[in-house]
Short mmCIF file of C-alpha atoms in Angstrom, two decimals:
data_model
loop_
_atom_site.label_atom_id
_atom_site.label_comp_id
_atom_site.label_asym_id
_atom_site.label_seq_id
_atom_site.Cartn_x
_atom_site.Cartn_y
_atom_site.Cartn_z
CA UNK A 1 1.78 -23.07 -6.77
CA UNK A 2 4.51 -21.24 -4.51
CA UNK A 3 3.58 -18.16 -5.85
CA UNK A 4 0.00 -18.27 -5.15
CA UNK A 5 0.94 -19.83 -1.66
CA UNK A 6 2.77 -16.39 -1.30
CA UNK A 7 0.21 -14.32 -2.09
CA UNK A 8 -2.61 -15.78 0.18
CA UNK A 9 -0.18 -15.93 3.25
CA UNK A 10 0.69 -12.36 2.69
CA UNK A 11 -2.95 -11.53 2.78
CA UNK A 12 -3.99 -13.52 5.58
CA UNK A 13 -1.30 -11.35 7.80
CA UNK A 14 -1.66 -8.02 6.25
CA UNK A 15 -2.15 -6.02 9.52
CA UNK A 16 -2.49 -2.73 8.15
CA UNK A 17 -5.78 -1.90 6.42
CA UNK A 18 -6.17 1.67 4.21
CA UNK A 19 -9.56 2.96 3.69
CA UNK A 20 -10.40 6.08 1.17
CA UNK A 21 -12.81 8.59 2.57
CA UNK A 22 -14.51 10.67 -0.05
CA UNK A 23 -17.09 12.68 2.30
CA UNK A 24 -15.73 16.01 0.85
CA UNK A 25 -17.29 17.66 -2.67
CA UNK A 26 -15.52 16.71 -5.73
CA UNK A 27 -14.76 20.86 -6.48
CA UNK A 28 -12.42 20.91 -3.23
CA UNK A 29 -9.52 23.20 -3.55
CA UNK A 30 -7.10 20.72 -2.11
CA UNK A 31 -5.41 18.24 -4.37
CA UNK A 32 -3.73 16.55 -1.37
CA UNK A 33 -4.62 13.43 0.28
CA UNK A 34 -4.08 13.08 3.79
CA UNK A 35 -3.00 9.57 5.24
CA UNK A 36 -4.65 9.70 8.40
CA UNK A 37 -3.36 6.56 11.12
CA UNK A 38 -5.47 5.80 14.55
CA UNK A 39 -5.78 2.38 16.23
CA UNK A 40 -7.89 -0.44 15.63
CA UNK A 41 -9.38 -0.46 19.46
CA UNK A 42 -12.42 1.20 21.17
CA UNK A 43 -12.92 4.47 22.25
CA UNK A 44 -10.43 5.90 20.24
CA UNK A 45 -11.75 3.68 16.74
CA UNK A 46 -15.02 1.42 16.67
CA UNK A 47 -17.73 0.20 14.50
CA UNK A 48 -21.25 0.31 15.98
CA UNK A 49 -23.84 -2.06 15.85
CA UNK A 50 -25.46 0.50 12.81
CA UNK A 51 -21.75 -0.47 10.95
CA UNK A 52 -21.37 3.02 11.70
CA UNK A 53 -17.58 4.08 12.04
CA UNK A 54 -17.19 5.96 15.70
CA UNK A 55 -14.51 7.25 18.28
CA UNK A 56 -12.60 9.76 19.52
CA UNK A 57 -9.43 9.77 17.50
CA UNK A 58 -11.66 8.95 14.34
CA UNK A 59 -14.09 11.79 14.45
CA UNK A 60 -11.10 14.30 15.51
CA UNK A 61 -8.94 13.29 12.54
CA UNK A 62 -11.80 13.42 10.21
CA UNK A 63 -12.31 17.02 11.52
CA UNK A 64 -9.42 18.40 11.40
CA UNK A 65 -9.04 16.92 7.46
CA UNK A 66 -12.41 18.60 6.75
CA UNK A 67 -11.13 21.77 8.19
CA UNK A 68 -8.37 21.94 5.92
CA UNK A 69 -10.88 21.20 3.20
CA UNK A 70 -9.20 17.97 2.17
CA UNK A 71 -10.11 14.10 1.46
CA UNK A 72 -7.75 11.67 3.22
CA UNK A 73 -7.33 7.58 3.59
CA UNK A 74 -7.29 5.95 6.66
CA UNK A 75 -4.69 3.86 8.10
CA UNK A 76 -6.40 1.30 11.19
CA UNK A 77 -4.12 -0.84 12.77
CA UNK A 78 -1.84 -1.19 16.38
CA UNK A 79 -0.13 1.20 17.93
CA UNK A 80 3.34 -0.66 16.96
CA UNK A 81 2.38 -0.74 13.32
CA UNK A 82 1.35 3.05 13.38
CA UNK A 83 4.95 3.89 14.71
CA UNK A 84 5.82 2.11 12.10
CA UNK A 85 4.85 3.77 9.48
CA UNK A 86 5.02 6.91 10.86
CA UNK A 87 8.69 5.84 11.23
CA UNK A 88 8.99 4.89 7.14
CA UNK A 89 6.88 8.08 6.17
CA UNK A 90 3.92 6.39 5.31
CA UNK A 91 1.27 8.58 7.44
CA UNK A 92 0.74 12.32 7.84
CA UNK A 93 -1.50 12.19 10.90
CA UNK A 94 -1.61 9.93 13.93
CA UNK A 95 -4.02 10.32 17.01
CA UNK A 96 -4.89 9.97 19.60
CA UNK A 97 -1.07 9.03 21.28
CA UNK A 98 0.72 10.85 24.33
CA UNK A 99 4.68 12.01 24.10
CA UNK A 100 6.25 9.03 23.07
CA UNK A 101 10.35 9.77 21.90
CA UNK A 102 10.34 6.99 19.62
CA UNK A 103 7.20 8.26 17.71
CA UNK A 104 8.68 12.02 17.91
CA UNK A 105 12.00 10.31 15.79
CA UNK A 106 9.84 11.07 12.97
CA UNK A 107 6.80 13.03 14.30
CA UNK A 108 6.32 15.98 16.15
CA UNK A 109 3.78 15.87 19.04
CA UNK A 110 0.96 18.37 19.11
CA UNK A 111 -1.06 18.42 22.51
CA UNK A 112 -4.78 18.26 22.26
CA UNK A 113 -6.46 17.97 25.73
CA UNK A 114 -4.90 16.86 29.38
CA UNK A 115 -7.16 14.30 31.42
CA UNK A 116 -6.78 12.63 34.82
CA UNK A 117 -5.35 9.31 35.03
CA UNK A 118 -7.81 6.49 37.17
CA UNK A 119 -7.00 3.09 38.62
CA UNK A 120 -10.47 1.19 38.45
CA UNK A 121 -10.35 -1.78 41.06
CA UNK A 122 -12.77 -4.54 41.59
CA UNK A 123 -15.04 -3.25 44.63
CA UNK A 124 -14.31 -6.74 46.00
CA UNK A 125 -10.50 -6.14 46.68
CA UNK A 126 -11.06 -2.04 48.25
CA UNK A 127 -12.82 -0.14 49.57
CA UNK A 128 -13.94 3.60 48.75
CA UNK A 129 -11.10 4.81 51.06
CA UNK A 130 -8.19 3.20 49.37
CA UNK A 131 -5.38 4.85 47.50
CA UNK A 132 -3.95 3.88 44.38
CA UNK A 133 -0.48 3.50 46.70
CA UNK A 134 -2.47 0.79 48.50
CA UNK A 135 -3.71 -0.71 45.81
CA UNK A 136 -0.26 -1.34 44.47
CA UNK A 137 0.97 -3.11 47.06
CA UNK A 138 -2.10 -5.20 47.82
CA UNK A 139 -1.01 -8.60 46.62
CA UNK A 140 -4.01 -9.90 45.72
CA UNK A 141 -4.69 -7.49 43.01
CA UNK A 142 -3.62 -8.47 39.92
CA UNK A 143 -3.00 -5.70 37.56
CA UNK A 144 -3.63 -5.75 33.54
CA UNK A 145 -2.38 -3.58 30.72
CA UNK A 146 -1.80 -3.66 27.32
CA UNK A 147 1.37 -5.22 25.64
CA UNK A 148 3.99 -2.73 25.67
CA UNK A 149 1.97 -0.13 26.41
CA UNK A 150 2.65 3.31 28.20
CA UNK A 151 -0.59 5.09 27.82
CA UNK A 152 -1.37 5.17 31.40
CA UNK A 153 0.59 2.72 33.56
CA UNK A 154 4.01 4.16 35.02
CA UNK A 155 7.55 2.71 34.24
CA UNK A 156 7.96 2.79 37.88
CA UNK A 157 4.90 0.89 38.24
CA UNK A 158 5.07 -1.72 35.95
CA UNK A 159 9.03 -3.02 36.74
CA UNK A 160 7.40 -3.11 40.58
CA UNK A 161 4.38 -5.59 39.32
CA UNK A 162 6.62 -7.51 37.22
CA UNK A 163 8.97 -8.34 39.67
CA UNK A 164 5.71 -9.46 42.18
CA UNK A 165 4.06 -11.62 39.25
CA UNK A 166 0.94 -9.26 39.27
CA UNK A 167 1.18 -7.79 35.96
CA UNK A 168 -0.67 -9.65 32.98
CA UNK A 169 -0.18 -8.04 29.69
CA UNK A 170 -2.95 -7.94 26.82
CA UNK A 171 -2.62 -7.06 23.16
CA UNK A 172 -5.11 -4.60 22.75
CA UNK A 173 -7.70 -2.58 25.72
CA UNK A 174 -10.46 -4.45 24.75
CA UNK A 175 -8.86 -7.55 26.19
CA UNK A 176 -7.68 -6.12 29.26
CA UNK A 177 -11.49 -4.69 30.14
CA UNK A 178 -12.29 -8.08 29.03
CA UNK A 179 -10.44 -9.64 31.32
CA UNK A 180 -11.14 -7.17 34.38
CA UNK A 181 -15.03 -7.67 33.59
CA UNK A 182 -14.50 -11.30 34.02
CA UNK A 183 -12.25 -11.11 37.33
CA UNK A 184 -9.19 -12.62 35.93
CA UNK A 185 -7.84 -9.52 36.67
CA UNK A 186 -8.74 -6.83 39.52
CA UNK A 187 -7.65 -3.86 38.36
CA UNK A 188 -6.20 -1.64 35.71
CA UNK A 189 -5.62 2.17 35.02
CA UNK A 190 -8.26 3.97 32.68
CA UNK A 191 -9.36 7.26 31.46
CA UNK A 192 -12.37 9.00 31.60
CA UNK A 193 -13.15 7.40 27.60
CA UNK A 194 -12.00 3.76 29.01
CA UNK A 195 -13.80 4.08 31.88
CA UNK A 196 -16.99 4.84 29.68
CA UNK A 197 -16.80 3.12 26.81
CA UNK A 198 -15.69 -0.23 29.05
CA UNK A 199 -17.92 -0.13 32.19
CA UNK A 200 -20.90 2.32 31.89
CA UNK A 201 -21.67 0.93 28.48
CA UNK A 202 -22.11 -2.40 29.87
CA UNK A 203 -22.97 -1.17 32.71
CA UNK A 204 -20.83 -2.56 35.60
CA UNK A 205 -19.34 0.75 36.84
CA UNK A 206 -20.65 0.14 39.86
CA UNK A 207 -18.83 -3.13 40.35
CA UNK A 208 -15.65 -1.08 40.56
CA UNK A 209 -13.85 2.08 42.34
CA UNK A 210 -12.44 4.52 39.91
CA UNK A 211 -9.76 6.08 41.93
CA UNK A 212 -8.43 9.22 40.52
CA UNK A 213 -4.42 10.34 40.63
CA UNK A 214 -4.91 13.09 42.14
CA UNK A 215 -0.82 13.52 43.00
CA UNK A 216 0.06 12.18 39.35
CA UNK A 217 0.43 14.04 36.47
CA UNK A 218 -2.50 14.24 33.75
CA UNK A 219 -2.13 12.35 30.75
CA UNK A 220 -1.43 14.27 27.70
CA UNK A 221 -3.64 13.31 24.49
CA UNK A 222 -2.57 14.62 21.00
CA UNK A 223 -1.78 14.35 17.61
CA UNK A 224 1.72 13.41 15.94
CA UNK A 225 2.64 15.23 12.88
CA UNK A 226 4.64 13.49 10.19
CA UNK A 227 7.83 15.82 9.98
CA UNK A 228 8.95 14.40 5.75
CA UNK A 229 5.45 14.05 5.04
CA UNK A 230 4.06 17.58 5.73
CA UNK A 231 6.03 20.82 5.64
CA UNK A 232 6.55 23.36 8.57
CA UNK A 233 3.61 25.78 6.94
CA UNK A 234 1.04 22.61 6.76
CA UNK A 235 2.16 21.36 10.50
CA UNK A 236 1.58 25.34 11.78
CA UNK A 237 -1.99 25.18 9.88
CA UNK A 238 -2.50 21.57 11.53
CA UNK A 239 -1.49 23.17 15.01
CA UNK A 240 -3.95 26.17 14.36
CA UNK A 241 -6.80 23.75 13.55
CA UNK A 242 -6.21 21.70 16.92
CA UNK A 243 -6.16 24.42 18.92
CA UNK A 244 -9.54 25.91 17.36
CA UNK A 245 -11.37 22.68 17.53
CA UNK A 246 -10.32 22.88 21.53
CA UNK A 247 -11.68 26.48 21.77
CA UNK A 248 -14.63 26.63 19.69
CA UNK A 249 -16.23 24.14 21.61
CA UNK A 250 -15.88 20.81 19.04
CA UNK A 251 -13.43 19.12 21.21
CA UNK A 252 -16.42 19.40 24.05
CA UNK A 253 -19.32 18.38 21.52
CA UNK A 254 -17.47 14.96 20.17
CA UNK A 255 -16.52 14.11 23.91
CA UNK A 256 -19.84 13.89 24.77
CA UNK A 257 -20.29 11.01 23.35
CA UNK A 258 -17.39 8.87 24.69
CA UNK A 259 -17.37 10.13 28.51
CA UNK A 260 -19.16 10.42 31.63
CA UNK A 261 -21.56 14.07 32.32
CA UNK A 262 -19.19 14.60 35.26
CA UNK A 263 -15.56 14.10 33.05
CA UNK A 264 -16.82 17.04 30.33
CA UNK A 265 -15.32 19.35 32.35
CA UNK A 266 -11.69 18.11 31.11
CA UNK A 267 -12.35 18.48 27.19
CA UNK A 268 -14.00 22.39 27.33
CA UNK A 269 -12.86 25.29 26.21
CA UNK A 270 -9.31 26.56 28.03
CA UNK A 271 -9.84 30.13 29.39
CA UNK A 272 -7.50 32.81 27.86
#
């Protein structure tokens, strides 16, 4: 009885979920299969109403194993379980992620595009001429983020809402939009894909200012390359393939999907 107790516990908190993908002909030259990891949380991974896998990371990891003419399995879980593995050579490819030293123990970082960093605010609390500096120290706006995450929201930042009480912390981005829809919150920062996938899809961006960093730095969105896992020549022909996908226009084609007409402009083609 202890044993089978075991095994049902173990299933009911198995986190990480593999998936094979097969799309490629049987007569491919490669024999290798990729171990692809993104996370379980919209834009960058979501099922549609169709049961129809989507998002950003997704579709970019799928392309790049195409391009190297490959079939791979897919690791979906959180962020801390894909540094995990990544950690204990489990994966080959994680994306999206930004520079993150405790992923690069094991992974090297490949950039793939740079994008402007937002704070959307309830309309309620601003107004269009506010700053993201005055939104910080407006104590009635209460900020939300995910749990232990870095993706957008400054060290700086975050000690300085902690230590005011005006910092509630989420497990995943769906909860934080979630909470901002509903006005337990009033404001969080976003990307051009957040802001999209979050508030034009259900459309209430026009309950809220998107305020743009304009004196921050861009966010950097990439890849990170297992360094056990794959060998320097398959990481150069991995860094080859990211760079063509920006320059031949793909990058551009799959964002057009998952962001706003006037954001396209940060996923085209970089001029020689």
């Amino acid at each position: 009885m202890t044993g089978i107790l075991l095994k049902v516990f173990s299933l009911l908190f198995t986190v990480n979920v593999s998936l094979a993908q097969d799309s490629l002909p049987q007569k491919s030259a490669c024999e290798k299969r990729y171990v692809i990891s993104f996370q379980d949380d919209a834009p960058g991974f979501f099922v549609d109403k169709n049961s129809k896998k989507n998002g950003t990371a997704y579709e970019l990891l799928l392309e790049i194993v195409r391009r190297l003419g490959c079939k791979s399995t897919e690791q979906v879980n959180s962020y801390l379980i894909a540094r995990e593995n990544m950690a204990r050579n489990k994966t080959d490819i994680y994306a999206l992620g930004t520079p993150d030293e405790r992923f690069e123990k094991s992974a090297e970082f490949v950039e793939m595009y740079r994008i402007p960093r937002y704070l959307v605010v309830n309309k309620r609390y601003v107004n269009k001429e506010s700053t993201i500096e005055s939104v910080l120290v407006n104590p009635k706006v209460q900020f939300g983020n995910v749990l232990e995450g870095r993706l957008f929201i400054k060290e700086s930042e975050m000690k300085a809402l902690v230590a005011k009480h005006r910092l509630r912390e989420y497990p995943g981005p769906g909860l934080v939009f979630r909470a901002l829809l509903d006005g337990r919150i009033q404001a969080t920062f976003s990307s051009p894909a957040f802001n999209y996938y979050y508030l034009t899809m259900e459309n209430r961006m026009q309950d809220f200012y998107s305020i743009e960093d304009v004196k921050g730095e861009p966010i950097v969105s990439g890849f990170h390359l297992s360094k056990k896992r794959l060998s320097e020549k398959e990481r150069a022909e991995i860094r080859r393939i990211i760079i063509d996908i920006r320059q031949d226009g793909t990058l551009a084609k799959i964002a057009m999907k998952y962001v706003n007409s006037e954001d396209l402009k940060h996923y085209q083609p970089l001029s020689q």
